[in-house]
């Protein structure tokens, strides 16, 4: 199909202005990296509904450029926004002892890698956990890409290690975490689409290039994995005895329910809800005891 | 070659009559009066300059003995040195002038007085003005060039694309780094508006003369009847300081609390529910009402950084304009500030002529500017013109 018709079909699908921009980004990416597919091939895939990040193989996240690879969840701008805010809110001073960070359902590892990139050297020691091998492989690739070593490679730097683990079994996961914890910071962007959401998917995700398991939450209300997190953090040895900061991304209608779960689960000084830049309640944040 | 004075001294010592005595040239009186007249002419032409310099030499005479005086003395050193050199050269010329009468010395005297006059001329036209002119406070700044197509529709946006190429080329020629921060393509291959960053020392000082309305006259490619159209592109050149802190912390130009940061499109449920690039941001500086929208990058972080860069440049531009206005209010200031709605240049394609209306004469050919290095000649002429105005201003300062 000729380029102009492909471009017109993309414009019809996503709007004229976004299509013009995506076309420009494809051209720029291809000019910078000739190993990418040629423009007509990229456009054909895009028109078929494949996300731009998979086609370009990259997704910006704060100051980082991470690798994006199907079917691992592509980092969203909402996540970028709150992760940046969290990094600034919790930022340690240089020379402070390393904080242990646990990121559950890590996917591309965008959240812990951002903390590692923004915090002073030696203050972040992150463990990225996922159940999907594809996610763990991508997380490790992104750590290399952003020059984040493992703890064994360089204990003086900010480090990231990956661990296979299944949140659906909190007891077993807690045991596996024992060698790495207890944790001062817990972050997670677990799959949270409800059964009702699943029946009416937005066209931008409906082609399901992303792993459905990274989108669809457990239980009918999509909150199953938050329940497992609440169970996990209540187990001894997971969170630091002095208290920990917890930040969980939620779907736009789920903040209140997750806030209640978190408030009941562990002794937080306070539990906050942060809005995203589009005005949606996006993340539930439990702050450590004072 | 022996200098005239060395010659004289040697003659005095030896008393040996010269055998190879030359006939005095029949026009021997002319070099004398020429040289004297030249000196008189030079001094008359530059009398204000000389007075200004003499005054600043005297003014800097330190009667105090503290550090401030030492500092002042140090800053006055170039003035003193130049003044000394001028006086020495002038005295040498005054000594030389009588020798033009001497048939023995006339040739040597003539060539030496010519050299001395050239030297004096150079000091008066280059050395003194450069010393008296206050150094540019914006010399280290990079530039942002904002281009907006005006009248003329698609032809204006086609020309805007050509101007963008021209400035990009000029930046490379001057070892500056050009980056297109934002551009809105039009459907016909032109560009509706664009922001070009030009990084490097002196970029702002050189390119600030480009602010104003650029007018192009030619037959648009789309015009069947062959009629010449007039279209315009408005340029605003803003001063760009070093990279702001990446998170846009407070600085001397604005308080972060005064800046409203907004995302531009609705996202519905957002989060995992949708997967669209939403990287556009808009900043509003509430005290001034300045808004900056940036959407060219996939990275919201990058768009935000660039939006802050543009905001900062606009605020610094306002600050410079405000300071100029304040200076003008305190005393008569002759330095013109660019009126951005003013038509500054006409690019006439059929006549192969580009005219800068501030310079009057000295047109360039189309390719000199669009493909060659003609723009820098315009820039130099405009800089020279500006320098003269600054110097006039300085005179007014010293004379009052």
XYZ file of C-alpha atoms in Angstrom:
690
model
C 0.000 0.000 0.000
C 1.393 3.444 -0.843
C 2.737 5.513 2.027
C 0.174 8.293 1.657
C -2.731 5.872 2.003
C -1.148 4.220 5.027
C -0.655 7.640 6.594
C -4.263 8.551 5.848
C -5.473 5.340 7.477
C -3.382 6.016 10.548
C -4.837 9.531 10.714
C -8.328 8.078 10.503
C -7.511 5.694 13.336
C -5.751 7.985 15.810
C -6.362 11.552 14.554
C -4.515 13.778 12.090
C -2.161 15.500 14.503
C -1.054 12.365 16.424
C -0.585 10.548 13.112
C 1.624 13.343 11.774
C 3.739 13.190 14.914
C 4.043 9.416 14.910
C 5.094 9.517 11.266
C 7.789 12.041 12.180
C 8.996 9.904 15.099
C 9.144 6.836 12.865
C 11.249 8.761 10.333
C 13.540 10.101 13.062
C 13.949 6.681 14.674
C 14.690 5.042 11.355
C 17.218 7.769 10.476
C 18.972 7.186 13.801
C 18.845 3.394 13.572
C 18.933 1.856 10.074
C 18.345 -1.632 11.507
C 14.711 -0.664 12.145
C 12.143 -1.691 9.525
C 11.628 0.673 6.594
C 8.901 3.288 6.897
C 6.207 1.442 4.891
C 6.693 -1.672 7.017
C 6.476 0.367 10.224
C 3.347 2.147 9.038
C 1.703 -1.091 7.966
C 2.248 -2.549 11.419
C 1.053 0.639 13.082
C -2.124 0.744 10.992
C -2.761 -2.864 12.016
C -2.895 -1.657 15.617
C 0.574 -2.521 16.892
C 1.761 0.001 19.501
C 4.355 2.517 18.317
C 6.707 1.583 21.167
C 6.957 -2.027 19.938
C 7.581 -0.911 16.375
C 10.329 1.498 17.423
C 11.534 -0.875 20.130
C 11.834 1.976 22.596
C 9.807 4.007 25.047
C 10.932 7.165 26.856
C 10.437 7.127 30.608
C 11.501 10.271 32.425
C 15.077 10.943 31.339
C 15.508 7.279 30.330
C 14.934 5.613 27.007
C 13.905 2.043 27.737
C 13.575 -0.909 25.404
C 10.021 -1.948 24.596
C 9.399 -5.496 23.416
C 6.182 -7.435 22.968
C 4.380 -8.645 24.941
C 5.723 -6.802 27.998
C 3.527 -3.905 29.142
C 4.582 -0.561 27.653
C 5.185 2.083 30.342
C 2.385 4.649 30.407
C 2.748 8.412 30.867
C 0.726 8.204 34.102
C 3.284 5.797 35.525
C 6.118 8.055 34.349
C 4.519 10.987 36.144
C 4.043 9.344 39.524
C 7.373 7.509 39.429
C 9.148 10.851 38.873
C 7.163 12.372 41.732
C 7.962 9.421 43.987
C 11.663 9.656 43.111
C 11.690 13.325 44.157
C 9.539 12.797 47.243
C 11.677 9.973 48.628
C 15.049 11.118 47.247
C 17.821 10.187 49.717
C 20.758 12.495 50.311
C 24.133 11.437 48.914
C 25.951 9.151 51.314
C 22.825 7.840 53.018
C 22.613 4.052 53.447
C 21.103 2.244 50.463
C 17.304 1.872 50.427
C 16.010 -1.542 49.512
C 13.357 -1.223 46.809
C 10.925 -3.976 45.858
C 9.044 -3.547 42.557
C 6.313 -6.136 41.990
C 4.828 -6.889 38.539
C 7.872 -5.036 37.226
C 7.365 -5.549 33.472
C 10.035 -3.391 31.794
C 11.408 -2.437 35.265
C 10.703 1.206 34.405
C 9.878 2.249 38.001
C 12.943 0.879 39.865
C 15.286 1.859 37.008
C 14.015 5.444 37.221
C 14.693 5.523 40.969
C 18.170 4.086 40.319
C 18.811 6.751 37.671
C 17.628 9.697 39.757
C 18.970 8.851 43.199
C 22.560 9.479 44.299
C 24.944 6.555 43.655
C 24.787 3.828 46.255
C 21.396 4.822 47.693
C 19.138 2.471 45.685
C 19.214 -1.328 45.833
C 16.296 -2.568 43.752
C 14.739 -5.988 43.278
C 12.409 -6.341 40.281
C 9.935 -9.229 40.500
C 7.679 -10.605 37.782
C 5.966 -13.874 36.984
C 6.546 -13.600 33.224
C 9.949 -14.708 31.884
C 9.639 -12.242 28.985
C 9.306 -9.392 31.481
C 12.326 -10.542 33.492
C 14.436 -10.737 30.331
C 13.370 -7.230 29.291
C 13.971 -5.891 32.806
C 17.532 -7.243 32.720
C 18.069 -5.776 29.224
C 16.844 -2.393 30.392
C 19.148 -2.505 33.410
C 22.096 -3.024 31.053
C 20.806 -0.324 28.704
C 20.642 2.211 31.545
C 24.005 1.082 32.986
C 22.438 -0.231 36.174
C 24.537 -3.142 37.502
C 23.373 -6.001 39.703
C 24.292 -5.927 43.373
C 26.949 -8.594 42.800
C 28.488 -6.599 39.943
C 28.903 -3.326 41.836
C 27.598 -2.943 45.398
C 28.713 0.720 45.478
C 26.370 1.741 42.643
C 22.582 1.892 42.435
C 21.719 -1.680 41.555
C 18.898 -3.758 40.117
C 18.416 -7.505 40.397
C 15.572 -9.483 38.869
C 13.714 -12.316 40.542
C 11.058 -14.677 39.274
C 8.160 -14.693 41.703
C 4.395 -15.141 41.762
C 2.394 -12.616 43.745
C -0.548 -14.998 43.725
C 1.259 -16.971 46.426
C 2.269 -14.352 48.981
C 3.671 -16.863 51.478
C 6.062 -18.432 48.981
C 7.014 -15.035 47.587
C 7.767 -13.712 51.091
C 10.113 -16.643 51.643
C 11.868 -15.990 48.333
C 12.239 -12.306 49.209
C 13.857 -13.019 52.567
C 17.350 -13.100 51.069
C 16.839 -9.610 49.595
C 14.781 -7.766 52.211
C 13.421 -6.300 54.281
C 12.365 -3.485 51.990
C 12.179 0.270 52.627
C 10.238 1.036 49.468
C 7.602 -1.090 47.714
C 6.274 -0.091 44.294
C 3.937 -1.905 41.924
C 1.852 -1.366 38.828
C -0.085 -4.652 38.925
C -2.623 -5.543 36.202
C -5.847 -3.827 37.249
C -8.468 -4.010 34.482
C -11.727 -5.415 35.870
C -13.933 -8.012 34.236
C -16.245 -5.192 33.089
C -13.304 -3.224 31.641
C -12.248 -6.335 29.750
C -15.594 -6.391 27.941
C -15.079 -2.850 26.618
C -11.434 -2.401 25.727
C -10.178 0.928 24.396
C -9.231 0.608 20.699
C -5.640 1.545 21.559
C -5.184 -1.712 23.509
C -7.891 -3.922 21.984
C -5.540 -5.639 19.508
C -3.840 -7.151 22.583
C -0.258 -6.887 21.451
C 0.472 -6.492 25.146
C 0.302 -9.556 27.374
C -3.319 -9.770 28.651
C -1.887 -11.031 31.932
C -0.184 -7.653 32.386
C -3.487 -5.813 31.973
C -6.252 -7.945 33.420
C -6.495 -7.896 37.185
C -7.446 -10.823 39.379
C -11.005 -11.149 40.784
C -14.007 -9.599 39.021
C -13.231 -6.099 40.303
C -9.632 -6.316 39.088
C -8.337 -5.767 42.645
C -7.149 -9.321 43.337
C -3.447 -8.541 43.199
C -3.819 -5.583 45.581
C -5.357 -8.044 48.055
C -2.299 -10.273 47.603
C 0.000 -7.264 48.124
C -1.855 -6.406 51.343
C -1.300 -9.989 52.499
C 2.336 -9.912 51.473
C 3.247 -6.685 53.294
C 1.611 -8.013 56.474
C 4.017 -10.961 56.512
C 7.084 -10.538 58.709
C 10.389 -9.756 57.006
C 8.930 -8.146 53.875
C 8.800 -4.481 54.882
C 11.442 -2.864 57.073
C 10.438 -2.971 60.766
C 10.946 0.803 61.027
C 8.321 1.332 58.333
C 8.309 1.536 54.573
C 6.936 3.695 51.764
C 4.538 1.917 49.421
C 3.258 3.237 46.083
C 0.698 1.265 44.073
C -0.698 2.390 40.717
C -4.450 1.823 40.394
C -7.170 2.056 37.751
C -9.125 5.291 37.652
C -11.955 4.054 39.897
C -9.956 1.894 42.293
C -8.065 4.342 44.530
C -10.527 4.374 47.434
C -10.718 0.576 47.705
C -6.932 0.143 47.545
C -6.399 2.946 50.044
C -8.609 1.106 52.537
C -6.744 -2.166 51.973
C -3.401 -0.479 52.518
C -4.595 1.408 55.593
C -5.696 -1.876 57.177
C -2.681 -3.887 56.092
C 0.287 -2.293 57.779
C 1.103 0.524 60.139
C 1.410 3.464 57.792
C 1.533 6.967 59.237
C -0.811 8.035 56.467
C -2.112 6.775 53.156
C -2.388 9.324 50.322
C -3.896 9.222 46.867
C -2.027 11.074 44.143
C -3.802 12.232 40.987
C -2.261 11.875 37.554
C -1.768 14.908 35.236
C -5.130 14.137 33.627
C -6.928 14.464 36.947
C -7.494 10.750 37.639
C -6.763 9.218 41.045
C -3.786 7.165 39.960
C -1.602 6.005 42.789
C -2.102 5.039 46.422
C 0.874 5.951 48.593
C 1.426 4.659 52.090
C 4.026 6.654 53.965
C 6.287 5.131 56.592
C 5.637 5.670 60.294
C 7.113 8.957 61.414
C 64.652 49.494 7.438
C 65.869 52.334 9.636
C 63.268 54.458 11.227
C 63.293 58.144 10.546
C 64.334 58.996 14.054
C 67.176 56.496 14.075
C 68.308 58.110 10.833
C 68.229 61.533 12.396
C 70.246 60.483 15.387
C 72.866 58.881 13.223
C 73.144 61.985 11.098
C 73.680 64.151 14.136
C 76.493 61.945 15.306
C 78.408 61.621 12.043
C 78.241 65.075 10.478
C 79.313 63.403 7.286
C 77.775 65.128 4.321
C 75.704 62.822 2.278
C 77.005 62.285 -1.218
C 73.989 60.727 -2.649
C 71.995 63.814 -2.043
C 68.705 63.664 -3.828
C 66.905 66.488 -5.402
C 64.019 67.651 -3.408
C 60.897 66.553 -5.214
C 59.131 69.472 -6.827
C 56.023 68.743 -4.820
C 57.864 68.616 -1.543
C 55.469 71.029 0.085
C 52.520 68.743 -0.621
C 53.318 65.821 1.632
C 53.816 68.326 4.414
C 50.458 69.972 4.075
C 48.831 66.606 3.225
C 50.037 64.972 6.403
C 49.166 67.962 8.552
C 45.775 68.199 6.912
C 45.186 64.480 7.353
C 45.967 64.709 11.026
C 43.744 67.737 11.382
C 41.009 65.975 9.471
C 41.304 62.833 11.571
C 41.219 64.790 14.790
C 38.295 66.884 13.642
C 36.310 63.836 12.573
C 36.951 62.004 15.783
C 37.064 64.964 18.139
C 34.195 63.641 20.224
C 35.817 60.260 20.422
C 39.115 61.802 21.510
C 37.401 63.993 24.065
C 35.472 61.060 25.439
C 38.591 58.988 25.708
C 40.612 61.803 27.252
C 37.857 62.367 29.756
C 37.712 58.741 30.726
C 41.502 58.657 31.067
C 41.343 61.611 33.446
C 38.291 60.281 35.239
C 40.075 57.064 36.068
C 42.960 58.958 37.729
C 42.950 57.369 41.155
C 42.955 59.733 44.067
C 41.824 57.002 46.396
C 44.101 54.192 47.460
C 41.677 51.387 48.161
C 40.960 48.235 46.251
C 38.181 49.855 44.292
C 40.649 52.371 42.935
C 43.071 49.609 42.011
C 40.264 47.791 40.277
C 39.250 50.911 38.435
C 42.828 51.499 37.445
C 43.039 47.983 36.105
C 39.871 48.332 34.112
C 41.130 51.685 32.838
C 44.430 50.221 31.702
C 43.357 49.497 28.149
C 42.107 53.082 27.888
C 45.406 54.447 29.193
C 47.452 52.199 26.954
C 45.466 53.151 23.901
C 45.639 56.820 24.796
C 49.425 56.614 25.328
C 49.863 54.840 22.067
C 47.746 57.400 20.292
C 49.740 60.274 21.809
C 53.049 58.654 20.921
C 51.977 58.005 17.376
C 50.665 61.527 17.078
C 53.916 63.026 18.436
C 55.921 60.901 16.071
C 53.817 62.244 13.233
C 54.269 65.834 14.447
C 58.036 65.280 14.520
C 57.922 63.829 11.053
C 55.954 66.601 9.421
C 58.802 69.235 9.359
C 61.114 66.638 7.830
C 58.910 66.474 4.789
C 60.454 69.865 3.897
C 63.930 68.452 4.164
C 64.991 67.302 0.697
C 67.302 64.781 2.386
C 64.533 63.151 4.377
C 61.463 63.793 2.294
C 61.030 60.275 0.824
C 61.522 58.492 4.081
C 59.393 61.050 5.902
C 56.613 60.719 3.366
C 56.415 56.947 3.653
C 56.688 57.052 7.405
C 54.053 59.737 7.840
C 51.722 57.726 5.643
C 52.208 54.724 7.919
C 51.657 56.844 11.001
C 48.472 58.331 9.585
C 47.173 54.867 8.749
C 47.987 53.808 12.276
C 46.203 56.801 13.805
C 43.259 56.185 11.573
C 43.065 52.577 12.673
C 43.256 53.555 16.330
C 40.457 56.042 15.898
C 38.169 53.848 13.866
C 38.784 50.522 15.578
C 40.799 50.591 18.793
C 39.129 53.519 20.552
C 35.522 52.628 19.720
C 36.078 49.060 20.872
C 37.487 50.284 24.194
C 34.793 52.860 24.829
C 31.934 50.526 23.935
C 30.647 48.699 26.996
C 31.050 44.930 26.531
C 27.909 43.084 25.475
C 26.128 41.559 28.453
C 24.594 38.911 26.225
C 27.787 37.793 24.457
C 27.755 34.320 25.996
C 24.128 33.515 25.222
C 22.743 31.023 22.765
C 19.626 31.835 20.759
C 16.132 30.549 20.138
C 14.669 31.580 16.796
C 10.871 31.464 16.736
C 9.421 31.607 13.243
C 5.746 32.089 12.429
C 4.278 32.257 8.961
C 2.260 35.405 8.398
C 0.354 36.583 5.349
C 0.566 34.456 2.232
C -0.716 31.100 3.455
C 1.072 28.079 2.065
C 3.680 30.191 0.257
C 4.627 31.750 3.602
C 5.079 28.298 5.158
C 7.194 27.173 2.203
C 9.418 30.196 2.712
C 9.536 29.531 6.460
C 10.971 26.092 5.706
C 13.646 27.744 3.548
C 14.479 30.241 6.296
C 14.798 27.380 8.755
C 17.310 25.717 6.434
C 19.148 29.029 6.046
C 19.516 29.519 9.798
C 20.513 25.876 10.280
C 23.236 26.316 7.662
C 24.429 29.613 9.167
C 24.596 27.943 12.587
C 26.795 25.147 11.248
C 29.050 27.674 9.479
C 29.600 29.469 12.784
C 30.259 26.266 14.729
C 27.010 26.677 16.627
C 24.693 23.713 17.214
C 21.233 24.028 15.668
C 18.328 21.888 16.906
C 14.744 22.146 15.725
C 12.815 22.126 19.003
C 9.378 22.347 17.463
C 7.877 22.526 14.022
C 4.372 22.358 12.661
C 4.372 21.042 9.142
C 1.802 22.315 6.702
C 0.199 20.031 4.164
C 2.145 21.362 1.188
C 5.605 20.482 2.511
C 6.091 23.824 4.211
C 6.226 24.636 7.907
C 3.618 26.753 9.656
C 5.761 27.628 12.628
C 8.999 26.445 14.169
C 11.413 26.993 17.009
C 15.108 26.573 16.273
C 17.621 26.384 19.076
C 21.085 27.684 18.140
C 23.590 26.786 20.817
C 26.950 28.465 21.135
C 28.692 31.597 22.301
C 27.665 34.725 20.460
C 24.697 33.105 18.733
C 22.223 35.487 20.340
C 24.289 38.609 19.747
C 24.641 37.778 16.059
C 21.152 36.468 15.373
C 19.170 39.027 17.407
C 19.133 41.246 14.299
C 16.890 38.665 12.640
C 13.923 39.642 14.817
C 11.219 41.254 12.715
C 9.118 40.600 9.670
C 10.774 38.939 6.676
C 8.953 39.515 3.412
C 9.289 37.276 0.374
C 8.184 38.244 -3.118
C 7.979 35.573 -5.777
C 5.645 33.513 -7.910
C 4.405 30.629 -5.755
C 4.783 27.163 -7.228
C 1.029 26.831 -6.977
C 0.270 30.086 -8.822
C -0.868 29.292 -12.347
C -1.104 32.849 -13.613
C 2.539 33.645 -12.832
C 1.666 36.579 -10.598
C 4.213 37.615 -7.960
C 2.883 37.171 -4.409
C 4.083 38.848 -1.261
C 4.224 36.647 1.849
C 5.693 37.180 5.273
C 7.378 35.241 8.040
C 7.775 36.767 11.496
C 10.944 35.970 13.415
C 11.595 36.527 17.098
C 15.070 35.773 18.383
C 15.235 35.061 22.094
C 18.244 34.850 24.417
C 18.902 31.332 25.696
C 20.964 30.727 28.803
C 22.479 27.410 29.842
C 20.288 24.422 30.406
C 17.921 24.997 33.289
C 17.816 22.387 36.044
C 15.957 19.435 34.527
C 13.074 19.655 36.970
C 12.693 23.390 36.381
C 13.618 24.595 39.856
C 13.201 28.235 40.813
C 15.701 30.639 39.356
C 16.079 34.366 38.992
C 13.621 34.555 36.092
C 10.592 32.855 37.594
C 9.252 31.003 40.606
C 8.165 27.433 39.909
C 4.975 28.087 41.875
C 4.023 30.692 39.291
C 4.128 28.151 36.468
C 1.071 26.027 35.763
C 1.980 22.755 34.047
C -0.789 21.115 32.049
C -1.129 18.104 29.844
C -2.956 18.841 26.683
C -5.307 16.052 25.711
C -7.903 14.126 27.639
C -7.019 10.470 28.160
C -10.238 8.903 29.319
C -9.578 6.189 31.878
C -5.819 6.431 31.283
C -3.216 4.093 32.723
C -3.318 0.487 31.518
C -6.727 1.149 29.944
C -5.223 3.068 27.012
C -1.974 3.067 25.104
C -1.490 6.362 23.314
C 1.458 8.695 23.334
C 0.525 11.733 25.394
C 3.669 13.745 25.688
C 2.368 17.242 24.949
C 2.724 19.789 27.725
C 1.713 23.386 28.169
C 3.261 25.804 30.630
C 1.556 29.000 31.723
C 3.584 31.618 33.563
C 0.773 33.206 35.516
C 2.320 36.609 36.363
C 3.012 37.383 32.682
C 0.435 35.169 30.989
C 3.129 33.648 28.764
C 2.151 30.181 27.573
C 4.449 27.638 25.948
C 3.202 24.429 24.339
C 5.572 21.659 23.373
C 4.635 18.366 21.763
C 7.358 17.432 19.320
C 9.038 14.740 21.393
C 7.690 11.332 22.383
C 9.081 11.995 25.827
C 6.955 14.192 28.038
C 10.044 14.797 30.139
C 11.872 16.168 27.105
C 8.889 18.290 26.047
C 8.694 19.720 29.542
C 12.406 20.517 29.587
C 12.142 22.287 26.250
C 9.008 24.163 27.260
C 10.848 25.482 30.320
C 13.752 26.451 28.055
C 11.433 28.483 25.818
C 9.673 30.043 28.814
C 12.998 31.045 30.272
C 14.123 32.569 26.970
C 10.922 34.585 26.651
C 11.234 35.852 30.207
C 14.867 36.787 29.703
C 13.905 38.584 26.502
C 11.314 40.577 28.441
C 13.900 41.348 31.099
C 16.352 42.696 28.520
C 13.645 44.834 26.917
C 12.585 46.124 30.339
C 16.146 47.042 31.270
C 16.596 48.885 27.998
C 13.411 50.811 28.669
C 14.620 51.682 32.158
C 17.925 52.942 30.824
C 16.076 55.006 28.286
C 13.917 56.480 31.012
C 16.875 57.550 33.158
C 18.652 59.314 30.303
C 18.461 59.815 26.633
C 19.216 56.467 25.077
C 19.924 56.385 21.385
C 20.179 52.655 20.981
C 17.170 51.457 19.088
C 15.349 48.396 20.232
C 13.988 46.222 17.504
C 10.318 46.652 16.822
C 9.245 43.105 16.052
C 6.330 44.118 13.917
C 8.655 46.051 11.659
C 9.463 44.766 8.199
C 13.204 44.251 8.279
C 14.052 42.473 5.053
C 12.638 41.777 1.610
C 13.585 38.689 -0.358
C 12.704 39.380 -3.972
C 13.153 36.273 -6.085
C 12.357 37.591 -9.607
C 14.821 40.450 -9.160
C 17.372 38.217 -7.418
C 17.696 40.819 -4.681
C 17.562 40.700 -0.908
C 17.354 44.058 0.813
C 17.783 44.721 4.484
C 15.683 47.806 5.153
C 17.757 48.843 8.139
C 20.922 49.018 6.069
C 19.507 50.874 3.097
C 22.101 49.922 0.534
C 24.130 46.833 -0.162
C 21.644 44.326 -1.496
C 22.512 40.679 -1.727
C 21.658 38.154 -4.398
C 19.133 35.440 -3.484
C 21.750 32.677 -3.340
C 24.184 34.808 -1.304
C 21.723 34.618 1.563
C 19.825 31.402 1.006
C 22.845 29.291 0.000
C 25.991 31.337 0.718
C 27.355 33.283 3.649
C 25.678 36.596 2.825
C 23.582 36.561 5.960
C 26.675 36.955 8.124
C 27.611 40.050 6.090
C 24.222 41.539 6.886
C 24.739 40.544 10.501
C 28.153 42.235 10.561
C 26.789 45.432 9.045
C 23.932 45.488 11.526
C 26.365 44.845 14.357
C 28.567 47.732 13.165
C 25.543 49.970 12.982
C 24.544 48.937 16.467
C 28.087 49.563 17.715
C 27.961 53.131 16.417
C 24.673 53.675 18.234
C 26.081 52.232 21.432
C 29.096 54.516 21.107
C 26.896 57.560 20.581
C 25.097 56.546 23.719
C 28.379 56.300 25.545
C 29.353 59.798 24.376
C 26.123 61.137 25.751
C 27.020 59.405 28.997
C 30.502 60.886 29.197
C 29.467 64.334 28.095
C 26.783 64.806 30.686
